[in-house]
Coordinates of C-alpha atoms and ligand atoms in Angstrom, one line a residue:
M6 CA 119.8 99.9 134.3
P7 CA 118.0 102.7 132.2
V8 CA 115.7 103.6 135.2
I9 CA 115.8 107.4 135.6
S10 CA 115.6 108.9 139.1
L11 CA 113.4 111.9 139.7
E12 CA 116.5 114.2 140.2
Q13 CA 117.9 113.0 136.8
L14 CA 114.4 113.6 135.3
R15 CA 114.4 117.1 136.5
E16 CA 118.0 117.8 135.3
T17 CA 117.8 116.3 131.8
A18 CA 117.3 118.9 129.3
N19 CA 116.1 116.5 126.4
L20 CA 115.0 113.0 127.3
G21 CA 114.8 111.9 123.7
F22 CA 112.5 109.0 122.9
G23 CA 112.3 105.6 124.6
K24 CA 115.9 105.8 126.2
V25 CA 115.0 106.0 130.0
F26 CA 112.3 104.3 131.9
S27 CA 110.2 104.7 135.1
P28 CA 111.1 102.5 138.1
H29 CA 108.1 100.1 137.8
M30 CA 106.7 97.6 135.2
F31 CA 103.7 95.4 134.9
I32 CA 104.2 91.9 134.1
A33 CA 101.8 88.7 133.5
Y34 CA 102.5 85.1 132.5
Y35 CA 100.3 82.7 130.5
D36 CA 100.2 79.1 130.0
P37 CA 97.4 77.0 128.7
E38 CA 96.6 75.5 132.1
R39 CA 96.4 78.5 134.1
G40 CA 95.6 81.2 131.5
W41 CA 97.1 84.5 132.4
H42 CA 98.4 84.4 136.0
D43 CA 101.0 85.9 138.6
Q44 CA 100.0 89.5 137.1
R45 CA 101.8 92.1 139.3
I46 CA 103.5 95.4 139.2
Q47 CA 107.2 95.1 140.1
E48 CA 110.4 97.0 139.9
Y49 CA 111.7 97.4 136.2
Q50 CA 114.1 94.7 135.8
P51 CA 115.4 92.3 133.1
I52 CA 113.5 89.2 132.0
S53 CA 115.4 86.1 132.1
M54 CA 114.4 83.6 129.3
D55 CA 115.5 80.4 127.7
P56 CA 117.7 80.9 124.6
A57 CA 115.3 78.5 122.9
A58 CA 112.3 80.7 123.6
P59 CA 110.2 81.1 120.6
I60 CA 110.2 85.1 120.6
F61 CA 114.0 84.9 119.8
H62 CA 113.5 82.5 116.7
Y63 CA 110.2 83.2 115.2
A64 CA 109.5 86.7 116.3
Q65 CA 106.1 86.0 118.0
S66 CA 105.8 89.4 119.4
I67 CA 103.5 92.3 119.5
F68 CA 103.3 95.7 121.2
E69 CA 101.4 98.9 121.6
G70 CA 102.4 102.5 122.1
L71 CA 100.3 105.2 123.8
K72 CA 101.1 108.2 126.1
A73 CA 100.2 109.7 129.5
Y74 CA 100.2 113.4 129.6
R75 CA 100.5 116.0 132.3
R76 CA 97.4 118.2 132.7
P77 CA 97.5 121.9 133.7
D78 CA 95.9 121.0 137.1
G79 CA 98.8 118.6 137.8
E80 CA 96.8 115.4 137.2
V81 CA 97.7 112.8 134.7
Q82 CA 95.6 111.5 131.6
I83 CA 96.1 108.7 129.1
F84 CA 95.1 109.2 125.6
R85 CA 92.6 106.7 124.0
A86 CA 93.9 103.7 125.9
K87 CA 90.8 101.8 125.1
E88 CA 91.7 101.8 121.3
N89 CA 95.2 100.6 122.2
V90 CA 94.1 97.6 124.3
A91 CA 91.6 96.6 121.7
R92 CA 94.2 96.8 119.0
L93 CA 96.7 94.8 121.0
N94 CA 94.1 92.0 121.1
R95 CA 93.6 92.2 117.3
S96 CA 97.2 91.9 116.9
A97 CA 97.3 88.9 119.3
Q98 CA 94.6 87.2 117.3
R99 CA 96.6 87.7 114.1
M100 CA 99.8 86.3 115.6
A101 CA 98.1 83.3 117.3
M102 CA 98.8 84.8 120.8
P103 CA 96.4 84.9 123.8
L104 CA 94.1 87.8 124.4
F105 CA 94.6 89.8 127.4
D106 CA 91.3 91.1 129.0
E107 CA 90.8 94.6 127.9
E108 CA 89.2 96.0 131.1
E109 CA 92.0 94.4 133.1
N110 CA 94.5 95.8 130.8
L111 CA 93.3 99.3 131.4
R112 CA 93.3 98.7 135.2
A113 CA 97.0 97.6 134.8
L114 CA 97.9 100.7 132.8
D115 CA 96.2 103.0 135.2
A116 CA 97.8 101.5 138.2
L117 CA 101.2 101.5 136.9
V118 CA 100.9 105.1 135.5
N119 CA 99.4 106.1 139.0
L120 CA 102.4 104.5 140.9
D121 CA 105.0 106.2 138.6
R122 CA 102.9 109.5 138.1
D123 CA 105.8 111.6 139.1
W124 CA 107.7 110.3 136.2
V125 CA 105.2 112.0 133.7
P126 CA 107.1 115.1 132.6
S127 CA 105.3 118.5 132.5
A128 CA 107.5 120.3 130.2
P129 CA 105.8 121.3 126.8
G130 CA 105.9 118.4 124.3
C131 CA 106.9 115.9 126.9
S132 CA 105.0 112.8 128.0
L133 CA 105.2 109.3 129.6
Y134 CA 105.3 106.8 126.6
L135 CA 103.8 103.4 127.6
R136 CA 104.9 100.4 125.8
P137 CA 102.7 97.2 126.3
T138 CA 104.4 94.2 124.8
M139 CA 103.5 90.7 124.5
I140 CA 106.1 88.0 123.7
A141 CA 106.2 84.2 123.2
D142 CA 108.0 82.4 126.1
G143 CA 108.9 78.8 126.7
C144 CA 111.6 76.4 125.4
G145 CA 111.6 74.6 122.1
L146 CA 112.5 75.3 118.4
G147 CA 109.4 73.7 116.8
A148 CA 108.2 76.2 114.2
S149 CA 104.6 76.6 115.5
S150 CA 102.9 78.9 118.0
A151 CA 104.4 79.0 121.5
K152 CA 102.4 77.8 124.4
R153 CA 103.5 80.2 127.1
F154 CA 103.6 84.0 126.8
I155 CA 104.6 87.0 128.8
Y156 CA 102.8 90.4 128.7
F157 CA 104.5 93.4 130.2
I158 CA 104.2 97.2 130.2
I159 CA 107.1 99.6 130.5
C160 CA 107.0 103.4 130.8
S161 CA 109.4 105.7 129.2
P162 CA 109.5 109.4 130.2
S163 CA 109.9 111.0 126.7
G164 CA 111.0 114.5 125.4
A165 CA 109.5 116.7 123.0
Y166 CA 109.6 115.0 119.6
Y167 CA 110.4 118.3 118.1
S168 CA 112.7 120.3 120.4
K169 CA 112.4 123.5 118.3
G170 CA 108.8 123.5 117.1
I171 CA 107.5 120.9 114.6
A172 CA 110.2 120.2 111.9
P173 CA 109.2 118.9 108.5
V174 CA 110.6 115.6 107.4
S175 CA 112.0 114.5 104.0
I176 CA 110.7 111.0 102.6
Q177 CA 111.7 108.8 100.0
I178 CA 109.0 106.7 98.3
E179 CA 110.3 103.3 98.5
E180 CA 110.7 101.2 95.1
K181 CA 112.5 98.2 95.9
Y182 CA 111.3 96.9 99.2
V183 CA 107.7 96.4 100.5
R184 CA 106.6 96.4 104.1
A185 CA 103.5 94.4 104.0
V186 CA 100.9 92.7 101.7
K187 CA 97.1 92.0 102.1
G188 CA 96.8 88.9 104.1
G189 CA 100.1 89.3 105.8
T190 CA 100.9 90.9 109.2
G191 CA 100.8 94.6 108.1
Q192 CA 97.8 95.5 110.2
A193 CA 99.0 93.9 113.4
K194 CA 101.5 95.9 115.5
A195 CA 103.9 93.0 115.1
A196 CA 107.7 93.2 116.0
G197 CA 108.8 91.4 112.8
N198 CA 107.1 94.1 110.6
Y199 CA 109.9 96.4 111.9
A200 CA 112.9 94.2 111.6
G201 CA 111.9 93.8 107.9
S202 CA 111.7 97.5 107.3
F203 CA 115.0 98.7 108.9
K204 CA 117.1 98.1 105.8
A205 CA 115.1 100.1 103.6
T206 CA 115.0 103.0 106.1
A207 CA 118.7 102.8 106.7
D208 CA 119.4 103.0 103.0
A209 CA 117.1 106.0 102.7
V210 CA 118.8 107.7 105.6
K211 CA 122.1 107.2 103.7
R212 CA 120.7 109.0 100.9
G213 CA 119.7 111.9 103.1
F214 CA 116.1 111.2 103.8
D215 CA 114.5 110.8 107.2
Q216 CA 112.0 108.1 106.2
V217 CA 110.5 105.9 103.6
L218 CA 106.9 105.9 102.5
W219 CA 105.9 102.4 101.6
L220 CA 103.8 101.4 98.4
D221 CA 101.5 98.4 98.2
G222 CA 103.4 95.2 97.9
K223 CA 101.5 93.8 94.8
E224 CA 101.3 96.7 92.2
N225 CA 104.0 98.8 93.9
R226 CA 102.0 102.1 93.0
Y227 CA 99.5 102.7 95.9
I228 CA 100.5 104.6 98.9
E229 CA 100.3 102.7 102.2
E230 CA 102.2 104.4 105.2
V231 CA 105.5 105.7 106.6
G232 CA 107.7 103.6 109.0
A233 CA 105.6 104.1 112.0
M234 CA 103.1 106.6 110.9
N235 CA 100.0 106.9 108.7
I236 CA 100.1 109.4 105.9
F237 CA 97.7 112.2 105.0
F238 CA 97.4 114.5 101.9
V239 CA 95.8 117.7 101.5
I240 CA 94.7 117.7 97.8
E241 CA 92.6 120.9 96.9
D242 CA 90.6 121.3 100.0
R243 CA 90.2 117.6 100.7
L244 CA 92.0 115.5 103.4
V245 CA 93.1 112.2 101.7
T246 CA 94.5 109.1 103.2
P247 CA 94.9 105.5 102.1
E248 CA 92.0 103.2 103.2
L249 CA 92.4 100.5 105.8
C250 CA 93.0 97.9 103.2
G251 CA 94.4 95.1 105.2
S252 CA 98.2 95.9 104.9
I253 CA 98.5 99.1 106.8
L254 CA 98.2 99.7 110.6
P255 CA 94.9 101.2 111.7
G256 CA 96.6 104.2 113.7
V257 CA 94.7 105.7 116.7
T258 CA 96.2 109.2 115.7
R259 CA 94.9 108.5 112.1
D260 CA 91.3 107.9 113.4
S261 CA 91.7 111.0 115.7
V262 CA 92.7 113.2 112.8
I263 CA 89.9 111.8 110.6
T264 CA 87.3 112.6 113.3
L265 CA 88.7 116.1 114.0
A266 CA 88.9 117.0 110.1
R267 CA 85.2 116.0 109.7
D268 CA 84.3 118.0 112.8
F269 CA 86.2 121.0 111.3
G270 CA 84.0 120.6 108.2
I271 CA 86.8 119.2 106.0
E272 CA 85.9 116.5 103.5
V273 CA 87.9 113.4 104.2
E274 CA 88.5 110.6 101.7
E275 CA 89.8 107.2 102.7
R276 CA 90.7 105.5 99.4
R277 CA 93.4 104.1 97.2
I278 CA 96.1 106.8 96.2
D279 CA 98.2 106.0 93.1
V280 CA 101.7 107.6 93.6
R281 CA 101.3 109.0 90.1
E282 CA 98.1 110.8 91.3
L283 CA 100.2 112.6 93.9
Y284 CA 102.8 113.9 91.3
E285 CA 100.0 115.0 89.0
A286 CA 98.4 116.9 91.7
H287 CA 101.5 118.4 92.6
R288 CA 102.1 119.5 89.0
H289 CA 98.7 121.2 89.2
G290 CA 99.4 122.9 92.4
A291 CA 96.8 120.9 94.0
L292 CA 98.9 119.0 96.5
R293 CA 99.0 121.6 99.4
E294 CA 100.2 119.6 102.5
V295 CA 101.5 116.2 103.4
F296 CA 101.8 114.9 107.0
G297 CA 102.3 111.8 108.9
T298 CA 100.4 110.7 112.0
G299 CA 101.5 108.5 115.0
T300 CA 101.5 108.5 118.7
A301 CA 105.3 109.6 118.9
A302 CA 105.2 112.7 116.9
V303 CA 101.3 113.2 116.7
I304 CA 101.6 115.1 113.4
S305 CA 104.7 115.0 111.2
P306 CA 104.8 117.6 108.4
V307 CA 106.5 116.3 105.2
S308 CA 108.5 118.8 103.2
V309 CA 110.1 116.7 100.5
L310 CA 108.9 113.6 98.7
E311 CA 111.1 111.7 96.2
Y312 CA 110.1 109.0 93.9
K313 CA 112.2 107.4 91.1
G314 CA 114.5 110.4 91.4
E315 CA 111.8 113.0 91.0
R316 CA 111.8 115.2 93.9
I317 CA 108.8 117.5 94.9
E318 CA 108.9 120.1 97.6
I319 CA 105.5 120.4 99.6
N320 CA 104.2 123.8 100.5
G321 CA 107.6 125.5 100.2
A322 CA 109.0 123.0 102.8
K323 CA 107.0 124.9 105.5
I324 CA 104.4 123.4 107.8
G325 CA 101.0 123.6 106.3
K326 CA 98.0 125.4 107.9
L327 CA 96.0 122.1 108.4
S328 CA 99.1 120.3 109.7
Q329 CA 99.6 122.9 112.3
R330 CA 96.0 123.3 113.2
M331 CA 95.7 119.4 113.6
Y332 CA 98.8 119.4 115.7
D333 CA 97.6 122.2 118.0
H334 CA 94.1 120.8 118.5
L335 CA 95.1 117.1 119.0
S336 CA 98.0 118.0 121.4
G337 CA 95.6 120.4 123.1
I338 CA 93.2 117.6 123.8
Q339 CA 96.1 115.3 124.9
R340 CA 97.3 117.9 127.4
A341 CA 93.7 119.1 128.5
T342 CA 94.0 122.6 127.3
I343 CA 91.3 122.1 124.7
E344 CA 87.9 120.5 125.6
D345 CA 87.9 116.7 125.0
K346 CA 84.4 116.4 123.7
Y347 CA 84.9 112.9 122.4
N348 CA 86.1 111.4 125.8
W349 CA 89.3 110.4 124.4
C350 CA 91.2 111.1 127.6
S351 CA 90.9 109.4 130.9
V352 CA 92.3 111.0 134.2
V353 CA 94.4 108.3 136.2
S354 CA 92.9 108.1 139.6
R355 CA 95.0 108.4 142.6
D356 CA 93.5 105.3 144.1
A357 CA 94.3 103.2 141.1
K358 CA 96.0 100.0 142.2
Y359 CA 96.6 96.6 140.8
Ligands
PLP406 C1 102.0 102.4 115.6 C2 102.0 102.6 114.1 C3 101.4 103.6 113.4 C4 100.7 104.7 114.3 O1 99.7 104.3 115.1 P1 99.1 105.3 116.3 O2 98.1 104.4 116.9 O3 98.6 106.5 115.7 O4 100.3 105.4 117.1 C5 101.4 103.6 112.1 N1 101.9 102.6 111.4 C6 102.7 101.7 112.0 C7 103.3 100.6 111.0 C8 102.8 101.6 113.3 O5 103.4 100.6 113.9

C-alpha cells in the first residue's frame, strides 16, 4: 500500500508527485434510487469493482486537483476549493455523471484534510495534493451512461515541484495530434483526455522535450494549452493567453494569474493566438516570457519552443521577471506569507468532521 507513515514522511528527502498517500480517503456511492449514499471517511484502501464496470470500458471518469498548504502558524489551508468543487460538477454534467453537492464536497475535503493534517508537509514548496475523483461503477457493457457511480478523495503529500528553484521547461508545439475540439470534452477534467494525449507527449519526450503545446483541433494554428497547464505569453508589456473557447480547461491557476496581473496593473488579453503571431513577435523581440500555469507547478517558465523544426529560445532560457513575480506572489498567498485579499484560501478547522 502506498500509504506513507509520519516517520517515513519526515525522513523522505524528496516526495515527488502523487506517489505516496495519507492514511485516509473519503468515499461515497451513487445509485438512481438512493442518490449519493454511504458517504464516509475510511482508511485508504483498494476499491473492488466488477471487470464489466463502465469506467474500465468507456472512460466515464472525471477528477480534480487542488492543494492544502502548511501556514507559518502551523495551521493548514486549502487554495480555492470552491472553484474546484464547482468545476467537478461542470465536468460531471458534460460526462453525464451525477452532481455532488458542492457544500458537502467542501465539508468532505475539510474533514479529510483535518484528519490527515499531519501529512501536510511544511518544507518549502511542499503541499498535500488532493485528488477528488468520480468514476462509473456497476456491471454491463452497454455503451451508454452508467447508473451507479463512486466518488472518492485521496490525498498525496507532494514534494517541491522544483527541487532546485523553478526550472524552465522546453516545449514542442504539436503538429500531428490534437487534444480536444470545440464541442468535445476538452473543457471537462475528464480522464480520457489524458489517455489520448500520452502518445504525443511520449514522442516529444523522445525528441528531448519536456511537454507538448496543443494547437486547436480544427485549423491547427491557434494555441490552446500544455498537457496539464494553461499557457501565458508576455508580448511587449501585455499578458496574453488563449480565451476559454470550449476546448481548453478553465484552470484555477489561470484565473488566479489573470486576477493578480490585472491587480499589478498589467494589461491582460484573453483571445485567439495564432502560432505564427508568436513566432513573428519573437522575431521582433516582442515575445518576452512564456509560462504555463497549473496546480502542480503553479508557474512553469518555458525556455524553448519548437514548431515545425524551428526552435526559439525565450528570454535567454532564463526565468522572466513576471513569471518569477507571479510564482512568488501566488505561492505566497497559498502559504499565507502574503495577504490573501481575495479570500482564496480557507483554513481547515480542527473541528471539521464528516
Ligand atoms: C488541471 C488542468 C489544468 C490546470 O488547471 P488548474 O486548475 O490551474 O490546476 C490545465 N489544463 C488541463 C488539461 C488540466 O487538466
